[in-house]
Amino acid sequence: VMTKGPEIGDVFMARIRSTKLNHGGVYIGNGLGLHHLTSQMPVDATRVPREEPLMRWIKYIHLWARREVSDA
């Protein structure tokens, strides 16, 4: 469970027009997320990842994940 806001590299999963998690991206800092654009096709080479403000997606985000790295 994350107790503070997102950090660079955190992954988010969202529900876009679905009851299941079907969209994801990575927080890249300054309120921006890098994610794939949606398409009707599972693979669409014309759709490239883009960065945009996460506030647009915040109501759809249902899961955040962070990999904790130790200094060991």
Short mmCIF file of C-alpha atoms in Angstrom, two decimals:
data_model
loop_
_atom_site.label_atom_id
_atom_site.label_comp_id
_atom_site.label_asym_id
_atom_site.label_seq_id
_atom_site.Cartn_x
_atom_site.Cartn_y
_atom_site.Cartn_z
CA VAL A 1 0.00 0.00 0.00
CA MET A 2 1.39 3.36 -0.97
CA THR A 3 1.16 5.95 1.78
CA LYS A 4 2.33 8.94 -0.24
CA GLY A 5 1.90 10.19 -3.77
CA PRO A 6 3.37 8.53 -6.84
CA GLU A 7 7.10 8.49 -7.44
CA ILE A 8 8.89 8.35 -10.77
CA GLY A 9 8.71 4.80 -12.08
CA ASP A 10 5.50 3.83 -10.29
CA VAL A 11 3.11 1.81 -12.43
CA PHE A 12 -0.61 2.50 -12.56
CA MET A 13 -3.46 0.30 -13.74
CA ALA A 14 -6.82 1.71 -14.77
CA ARG A 15 -10.29 0.64 -15.84
CA ILE A 16 -11.34 2.30 -19.09
CA ARG A 17 -14.95 1.50 -20.00
CA SER A 18 -14.59 -1.84 -18.20
CA THR A 19 -15.06 -3.51 -14.83
CA LYS A 20 -11.57 -5.01 -15.18
CA LEU A 21 -8.14 -3.39 -15.18
CA ASN A 22 -7.40 -2.94 -18.87
CA HIS A 23 -5.03 0.02 -19.18
CA GLY A 24 -1.67 0.82 -17.69
CA GLY A 25 1.16 3.27 -17.63
CA VAL A 26 4.16 4.61 -15.75
CA TYR A 27 4.45 7.81 -13.71
CA ILE A 28 7.33 9.89 -15.15
CA GLY A 29 7.22 12.86 -12.78
CA ASN A 30 5.82 16.40 -12.82
CA GLY A 31 2.24 15.06 -12.83
CA LEU A 32 2.78 13.20 -16.12
CA GLY A 33 2.16 9.58 -17.03
CA LEU A 34 3.47 7.62 -19.99
CA HIS A 35 0.87 5.21 -21.35
CA HIS A 36 -0.36 3.56 -24.49
CA LEU A 37 -3.31 4.97 -26.36
CA THR A 38 -6.40 2.83 -26.58
CA SER A 39 -7.50 1.16 -29.77
CA GLN A 40 -10.13 -1.33 -30.87
CA MET A 41 -7.34 -3.74 -31.83
CA PRO A 42 -5.11 -5.60 -29.31
CA VAL A 43 -2.01 -4.53 -31.26
CA ASP A 44 -2.06 -1.36 -33.31
CA ALA A 45 1.28 -0.09 -34.65
CA THR A 46 -0.25 3.32 -35.42
CA ARG A 47 -0.79 4.00 -31.71
CA VAL A 48 2.36 5.12 -29.93
CA PRO A 49 2.90 5.73 -26.22
CA ARG A 50 2.50 9.32 -25.11
CA GLU A 51 2.91 11.39 -22.01
CA GLU A 52 0.08 13.48 -20.65
CA PRO A 53 -1.18 14.83 -17.32
CA LEU A 54 -2.39 12.08 -15.01
CA MET A 55 -5.22 14.24 -13.66
CA ARG A 56 -7.10 13.36 -16.85
CA TRP A 57 -6.97 9.67 -15.88
CA ILE A 58 -7.06 9.83 -12.07
CA LYS A 59 -10.74 8.81 -11.78
CA TYR A 60 -9.99 5.63 -13.77
CA ILE A 61 -6.83 4.61 -11.88
CA HIS A 62 -7.55 1.82 -9.39
CA LEU A 63 -4.11 0.41 -8.65
CA TRP A 64 -0.62 1.79 -8.12
CA ALA A 65 2.50 -0.40 -7.82
CA ARG A 66 6.02 0.44 -6.74
CA ARG A 67 9.04 -1.78 -6.73
CA GLU A 68 11.05 -1.18 -3.61
CA VAL A 69 14.79 -1.57 -4.24
CA SER A 70 17.16 -2.21 -1.35
CA ASP A 71 20.76 -1.03 -1.23
CA ALA A 72 21.96 -4.60 -0.53
#
